[in-house]
Coordinates of C-alpha atoms and ligand atoms in Angstrom, one line a residue:
M1 CA 0.1 -11.1 23.1
F2 CA 1.2 -7.6 24.2
A3 CA 2.9 -4.3 22.8
K4 CA 5.8 -2.2 23.9
V5 CA 6.1 1.3 23.1
E6 CA 9.1 3.1 22.5
K7 CA 9.5 6.6 22.0
Q8 CA 12.0 8.3 19.4
R9 CA 12.9 11.8 18.6
N10 CA 10.5 14.2 16.5
G11 CA 7.3 12.7 18.3
I12 CA 7.7 9.2 16.5
E13 CA 6.6 6.5 18.8
L14 CA 7.0 2.8 17.8
I15 CA 4.6 0.1 19.0
K16 CA 6.2 -3.2 19.1
I17 CA 4.5 -6.5 19.0
D18 CA 6.1 -10.0 19.4
N19 CA 4.6 -13.1 18.4
Q20 CA 7.2 -15.9 18.8
E21 CA 8.6 -16.2 15.6
T22 CA 7.6 -13.2 14.2
T23 CA 7.6 -9.5 15.4
I24 CA 5.8 -6.6 13.8
V25 CA 6.2 -2.7 14.6
F26 CA 3.8 0.2 13.8
S27 CA 4.2 4.0 14.3
N28 CA 1.9 6.9 15.2
F29 CA 3.5 8.6 12.2
G30 CA 1.4 8.0 9.3
A31 CA -0.2 5.3 11.2
R32 CA 2.6 3.2 9.6
I33 CA 4.0 -0.4 9.7
I34 CA 7.8 0.0 10.0
S35 CA 9.0 -3.4 10.3
W36 CA 7.9 -7.1 10.0
K37 CA 10.2 -9.9 10.5
Y38 CA 9.9 -13.7 10.3
D39 CA 12.8 -14.7 12.5
D40 CA 15.6 -12.6 11.4
N41 CA 14.0 -12.0 8.0
S42 CA 12.6 -8.8 7.1
I43 CA 9.6 -9.2 4.9
V44 CA 8.8 -5.3 4.6
L45 CA 10.9 -2.5 3.7
G46 CA 11.6 0.2 6.5
N47 CA 13.8 1.3 9.0
I48 CA 13.2 0.6 12.9
V49 CA 16.3 1.9 14.0
E50 CA 16.4 5.2 12.8
A51 CA 12.7 5.8 12.3
D52 CA 12.7 9.5 13.4
E53 CA 14.9 10.3 10.6
F54 CA 14.2 7.8 8.1
Y55 CA 10.6 8.4 7.3
Q56 CA 10.0 12.0 7.2
A57 CA 11.8 12.6 3.8
N58 CA 11.0 9.4 2.2
P59 CA 9.2 10.0 -1.0
F60 CA 8.4 6.3 -1.4
K61 CA 6.2 6.4 1.8
F62 CA 7.1 2.9 3.0
G63 CA 4.4 1.3 5.0
A64 CA 2.3 4.5 5.5
T65 CA -1.4 5.0 5.6
I66 CA -2.1 7.0 2.5
G67 CA -5.1 9.0 1.6
R68 CA -7.5 10.7 1.5
Y69 CA -7.1 9.6 -2.1
S70 CA -4.4 6.9 -2.7
G71 CA -3.7 7.1 -6.4
R72 CA -3.1 9.7 -8.9
I73 CA -5.6 12.1 -9.8
A74 CA -5.3 13.4 -13.4
D75 CA -4.3 17.2 -13.7
A76 CA -5.0 17.5 -9.9
T77 CA -8.7 18.1 -10.5
F78 CA -12.0 16.6 -10.5
E79 CA -15.6 17.4 -10.7
L80 CA -18.2 16.3 -8.2
D81 CA -22.1 17.2 -8.1
G82 CA -21.3 19.8 -10.9
K83 CA -18.7 21.6 -8.8
T84 CA -14.9 21.6 -9.7
Y85 CA -12.2 20.8 -7.1
T86 CA -8.5 21.9 -7.7
L87 CA -5.9 20.1 -5.8
D88 CA -2.3 20.4 -4.9
Q89 CA -0.1 19.1 -7.7
N90 CA 2.4 17.1 -6.3
D91 CA 3.4 14.4 -9.2
G92 CA 4.2 16.6 -12.2
E93 CA 0.7 18.0 -12.7
N94 CA -1.0 15.4 -11.1
N95 CA -2.2 14.9 -7.5
I96 CA -0.9 11.6 -5.9
H97 CA -1.1 10.1 -2.4
G98 CA -3.6 12.6 -1.1
G99 CA -1.4 15.6 -1.7
P100 CA 1.3 16.9 0.2
H101 CA -0.4 16.9 3.5
G102 CA -1.6 13.5 3.1
L103 CA -2.3 10.8 5.9
D104 CA 1.5 9.8 5.6
T105 CA 2.5 13.0 7.1
K106 CA 0.2 13.0 10.1
F107 CA 0.7 12.2 13.6
F108 CA -2.1 9.9 14.7
D109 CA -3.5 9.4 18.2
Y110 CA -3.8 5.9 19.3
E111 CA -4.8 3.5 21.7
I112 CA -3.4 -0.2 22.2
Y113 CA -5.8 -3.1 23.1
E114 CA -4.2 -6.4 24.1
Q115 CA -6.7 -9.1 23.7
V116 CA -6.6 -12.8 23.6
G117 CA -4.5 -14.1 20.5
Q118 CA -4.0 -10.7 19.2
V119 CA -3.2 -6.9 19.6
K120 CA -5.1 -4.1 18.3
I121 CA -4.0 -0.6 17.7
I122 CA -6.6 2.0 16.6
F123 CA -5.0 5.1 15.0
T124 CA -7.4 8.2 15.0
T125 CA -7.2 11.6 12.9
I126 CA -9.1 14.0 11.1
I127 CA -8.8 14.8 7.5
K128 CA -9.5 18.5 6.9
S129 CA -10.7 19.8 3.6
E130 CA -8.3 23.1 4.1
D131 CA -5.5 20.9 4.1
D132 CA -6.1 18.9 1.0
H133 CA -8.8 20.8 -0.8
F134 CA -11.1 17.7 -1.3
P135 CA -14.5 18.5 -0.1
G136 CA -15.6 17.8 3.5
N137 CA -13.7 16.7 6.6
I138 CA -13.3 13.1 7.4
E139 CA -13.2 11.5 10.9
L140 CA -11.0 8.6 10.4
K141 CA -10.0 5.4 12.3
V142 CA -7.2 3.1 11.0
T143 CA -7.1 -0.1 13.1
H144 CA -4.0 -2.5 12.8
T145 CA -4.4 -5.8 14.2
Y146 CA -1.7 -8.6 14.4
N147 CA -2.6 -12.0 15.6
V148 CA -1.0 -15.3 16.6
E149 CA -1.5 -16.8 13.3
H150 CA 1.0 -14.2 11.9
K151 CA -1.8 -12.3 10.2
W152 CA -2.0 -8.6 9.9
T153 CA -5.3 -6.9 9.1
V154 CA -5.8 -3.1 8.4
E155 CA -9.3 -1.7 8.9
Y156 CA -10.5 1.7 7.6
E157 CA -13.5 3.2 9.2
A158 CA -14.2 7.0 8.0
I159 CA -17.3 9.3 8.2
A160 CA -17.3 12.5 6.2
T161 CA -19.2 15.9 6.7
E162 CA -19.9 16.0 2.8
K163 CA -20.0 13.8 -0.2
T164 CA -16.3 13.5 -1.2
L165 CA -13.7 10.9 -2.3
F166 CA -12.4 8.4 0.0
N167 CA -9.8 5.8 -1.3
P168 CA -7.2 4.8 1.4
M169 CA -4.5 2.1 1.4
N170 CA -1.4 1.2 2.9
H171 CA 2.1 1.7 1.1
V172 CA 4.0 -1.3 2.6
Y173 CA 6.5 -2.8 0.4
F174 CA 7.2 -6.5 0.7
N175 CA 10.5 -8.7 -0.2
L176 CA 10.0 -12.2 0.9
N177 CA 13.7 -12.9 -0.1
R178 CA 16.0 -13.9 2.8
D179 CA 18.9 -12.0 1.3
N180 CA 16.8 -9.2 0.3
N181 CA 17.8 -9.4 -3.2
I182 CA 15.3 -8.1 -5.8
I183 CA 11.9 -9.5 -6.0
D184 CA 12.0 -10.7 -9.6
N185 CA 11.9 -14.4 -8.4
H186 CA 8.5 -13.9 -6.7
Y187 CA 5.4 -15.4 -8.1
I188 CA 2.2 -13.9 -8.0
S189 CA -1.4 -15.9 -8.3
S190 CA -5.0 -15.2 -8.0
E191 CA -7.9 -16.7 -10.0
K192 CA -8.0 -13.6 -11.9
L193 CA -5.1 -11.0 -12.9
A194 CA -6.2 -8.5 -15.1
L195 CA -3.9 -5.5 -15.5
Y196 CA -4.9 -2.2 -16.5
P197 CA -2.5 -0.4 -18.9
L198 CA -1.0 3.0 -18.3
G199 CA -0.7 5.7 -20.6
D200 CA 1.2 9.0 -19.9
N201 CA 2.2 9.8 -16.4
N202 CA 1.4 6.8 -14.8
L203 CA -2.2 7.3 -15.4
V204 CA -4.6 4.4 -16.5
S205 CA -5.2 4.8 -20.2
S206 CA -7.9 2.0 -20.8
L207 CA -10.6 0.4 -18.6
D208 CA -10.0 -2.6 -20.8
P209 CA -7.4 -4.7 -19.0
I210 CA -5.0 -7.4 -20.2
D211 CA -5.8 -10.7 -18.9
L212 CA -2.2 -11.9 -17.6
K213 CA -3.3 -15.4 -17.1
A214 CA -4.2 -15.9 -20.7
C215 CA -0.9 -14.3 -21.7
F216 CA 1.2 -16.6 -19.5
D217 CA -1.0 -19.6 -19.5
T218 CA 0.1 -20.5 -16.0
D219 CA -1.6 -20.2 -12.5
K220 CA 1.6 -18.4 -10.8
I221 CA 3.2 -15.6 -12.8
K222 CA 6.8 -14.7 -12.0
F223 CA 7.6 -11.0 -11.7
K224 CA 10.6 -11.7 -14.0
D225 CA 8.4 -13.3 -16.8
I226 CA 6.1 -10.2 -16.8
F227 CA 9.2 -7.9 -16.9
E228 CA 10.7 -9.8 -19.6
T229 CA 7.7 -10.5 -21.7
T230 CA 7.4 -10.6 -25.7
H231 CA 3.5 -9.9 -25.4
P232 CA 3.5 -6.8 -27.4
Q233 CA 1.4 -4.8 -25.4
L234 CA 2.6 -5.7 -21.9
Q235 CA 6.2 -5.5 -23.3
Q236 CA 5.6 -1.8 -24.2
Q237 CA 4.4 -1.3 -20.5
M238 CA 7.2 -2.9 -19.2
T239 CA 9.7 -1.0 -21.2
R240 CA 8.2 2.3 -20.4
Y241 CA 8.0 1.9 -16.6
N242 CA 10.6 -0.7 -16.0
G243 CA 8.5 -3.0 -14.2
L244 CA 4.8 -2.8 -12.7
D245 CA 2.9 0.4 -11.5
H246 CA -0.3 -0.9 -12.5
P247 CA -3.8 -1.6 -11.1
F248 CA -5.0 -5.1 -11.2
D249 CA -8.5 -6.9 -10.8
I250 CA -8.2 -9.9 -8.9
N251 CA -10.6 -12.6 -7.9
D252 CA -12.7 -12.2 -4.8
G253 CA -10.3 -9.7 -3.6
Q254 CA -7.6 -12.7 -2.8
M255 CA -4.0 -12.7 -4.0
T256 CA -0.9 -14.8 -3.1
I257 CA 2.8 -13.9 -3.7
E258 CA 5.4 -16.4 -2.8
N259 CA 9.2 -17.3 -3.3
K260 CA 10.9 -20.4 -2.3
H261 CA 10.7 -19.6 1.5
F262 CA 7.5 -17.7 2.2
L263 CA 4.0 -17.4 1.1
L264 CA 2.0 -14.0 1.7
K265 CA -1.9 -14.1 1.4
V266 CA -3.6 -11.0 0.7
E267 CA -7.5 -10.6 1.3
T268 CA -9.4 -7.3 0.7
D269 CA -12.8 -5.9 0.0
M270 CA -11.2 -2.9 -1.9
P271 CA -12.2 -3.3 -5.7
N272 CA -8.5 -3.3 -7.1
V273 CA -4.6 -3.8 -6.2
V274 CA -2.0 -1.7 -7.5
I275 CA 1.4 -3.2 -7.7
F276 CA 4.3 -1.2 -7.8
T277 CA 7.6 -3.0 -7.8
F278 CA 9.8 0.2 -6.9
N279 CA 10.9 0.6 -10.5
D280 CA 13.1 3.8 -10.2
T281 CA 14.7 4.4 -6.8
S282 CA 16.7 7.4 -7.8
S283 CA 14.5 10.3 -6.8
W284 CA 15.5 9.9 -2.9
Q285 CA 18.7 11.9 -2.4
S286 CA 19.7 10.4 1.0
N287 CA 22.3 8.2 2.5
F288 CA 19.3 6.3 3.8
N289 CA 18.4 5.2 0.0
I290 CA 20.4 1.9 -0.3
Y291 CA 17.5 0.6 -2.7
K292 CA 17.9 -0.3 -6.3
P293 CA 14.9 -1.0 -8.6
H294 CA 12.9 -4.0 -7.7
S295 CA 13.9 -3.9 -4.2
G296 CA 10.3 -4.5 -3.1
F297 CA 6.7 -4.5 -4.4
T298 CA 3.6 -3.0 -3.1
L299 CA 0.1 -4.4 -2.8
E300 CA -2.1 -1.3 -2.6
T301 CA -5.4 -2.2 -2.1
Q302 CA -7.6 0.5 -3.3
C303 CA -10.1 1.9 -6.1
I304 CA -8.7 2.5 -9.4
P305 CA -6.5 5.3 -9.5
N306 CA -8.3 8.6 -11.1
D307 CA -11.6 6.6 -11.2
I308 CA -13.4 10.1 -10.5
N309 CA -12.1 11.4 -13.8
L310 CA -12.5 7.8 -15.5
E311 CA -16.0 6.9 -14.4
G312 CA -17.5 10.2 -12.8
E313 CA -20.6 9.7 -10.7
N314 CA -19.8 6.0 -11.0
A315 CA -16.6 6.0 -9.3
Q316 CA -16.3 3.8 -6.2
S317 CA -14.3 6.1 -4.4
I318 CA -17.1 8.4 -3.7
I319 CA -18.6 8.6 -0.4
E320 CA -21.8 10.1 0.8
A321 CA -22.0 12.7 3.7
N322 CA -22.5 11.0 7.3
K323 CA -22.4 7.5 5.8
P324 CA -20.0 5.2 7.4
F325 CA -17.2 3.9 5.3
Y326 CA -15.7 0.5 6.3
S327 CA -12.9 -1.3 4.3
K328 CA -10.6 -4.1 5.6
T329 CA -7.2 -5.9 4.0
S330 CA -5.2 -8.4 5.5
Y331 CA -1.8 -10.0 4.9
K332 CA -0.8 -13.2 6.5
I333 CA 2.6 -14.8 6.1
F334 CA 3.4 -18.5 6.1
E335 CA 6.8 -19.9 6.2
K336 CA 7.1 -22.7 3.7
E337 CA 8.5 -26.3 4.8
I338 CA 11.3 -27.0 2.7
Ligands
LIG1 C1 2.8 4.7 -7.0 C2 4.2 4.9 -7.8 C3 5.1 6.1 -7.0 C4 5.4 5.4 -5.6 C5 6.1 6.1 -4.8 C6 3.1 4.5 -5.7 O1 1.8 4.4 -5.1 O2 2.0 4.1 -8.0 O3 4.2 5.5 -9.1 O4 6.4 6.1 -7.6 O5 4.0 5.2 -5.3 O6 5.7 7.1 -4.4

């Protein structure tokens, strides 16, 4: 397999990989995935034609690497080893997606490795404490690999100069419908699907999750059935948020999403998956904004948002100085035989 590089304006470079019936495109801007197609069907949201204009002001951060801390941090503040850190408030009073100078805004350096049966792109950058006000700098490597089996793998390797928080993810939105209609007809499954309810401002309010498999008594749960549930606690969540924006516990980091035509298999070593069903698309004032609610869904593999304030020193997002961090998530697409 091989990759082709195309330069756009504003320093944006596209790295295009062709693999028979599938194609995938990444960019140096935010170490993003820009496009993933099965034949002519786009299975992720993005814009390859005008990437140089589309991504810079897009608040939904399609396909971007997010960090150093993916989810919200309540009141943009946390304590670590007795010291209080104050971050930028870029989501009401909270901090989200690592703040306004997060990884999604960075131009990464990269190297392409064409190997037998796969292409690997290693993106590198440095996260500086002076940019995001978390403790310590982090040397970061994000590797995107695409292989002949139509499997996209993202690996994160990081090393910090001080004890800090690190909770990266990729903000890709999927839509497996051939006509790109809303995703309410997709089914999710995993041996475990436990959803953490949200309180005010999209923040996790309880570490006591709702067992969706018990609520629906089925192995594959349709998004529409979640949205239209009559289960009192879940219904209250759906009414409040118009869909999912919730962290899940899943079984062994494995989860499947499917519709009639495609099946997407996710595997991760991160502790949780946040599923966001693009519930309100109105905040992006742009001609590029052609999206209606539920145009896509994310599968954000990460530690539970705000874990540092919920769990203190036990937060899984804490990393020690000079101790290498490694994490891996993969997404594999299958076309169903009908
Ligand atoms: C958050 C959503 C937010 C979206 C777009 C997601 O990661 O969970 O609440 O609306 O990103 O910024």
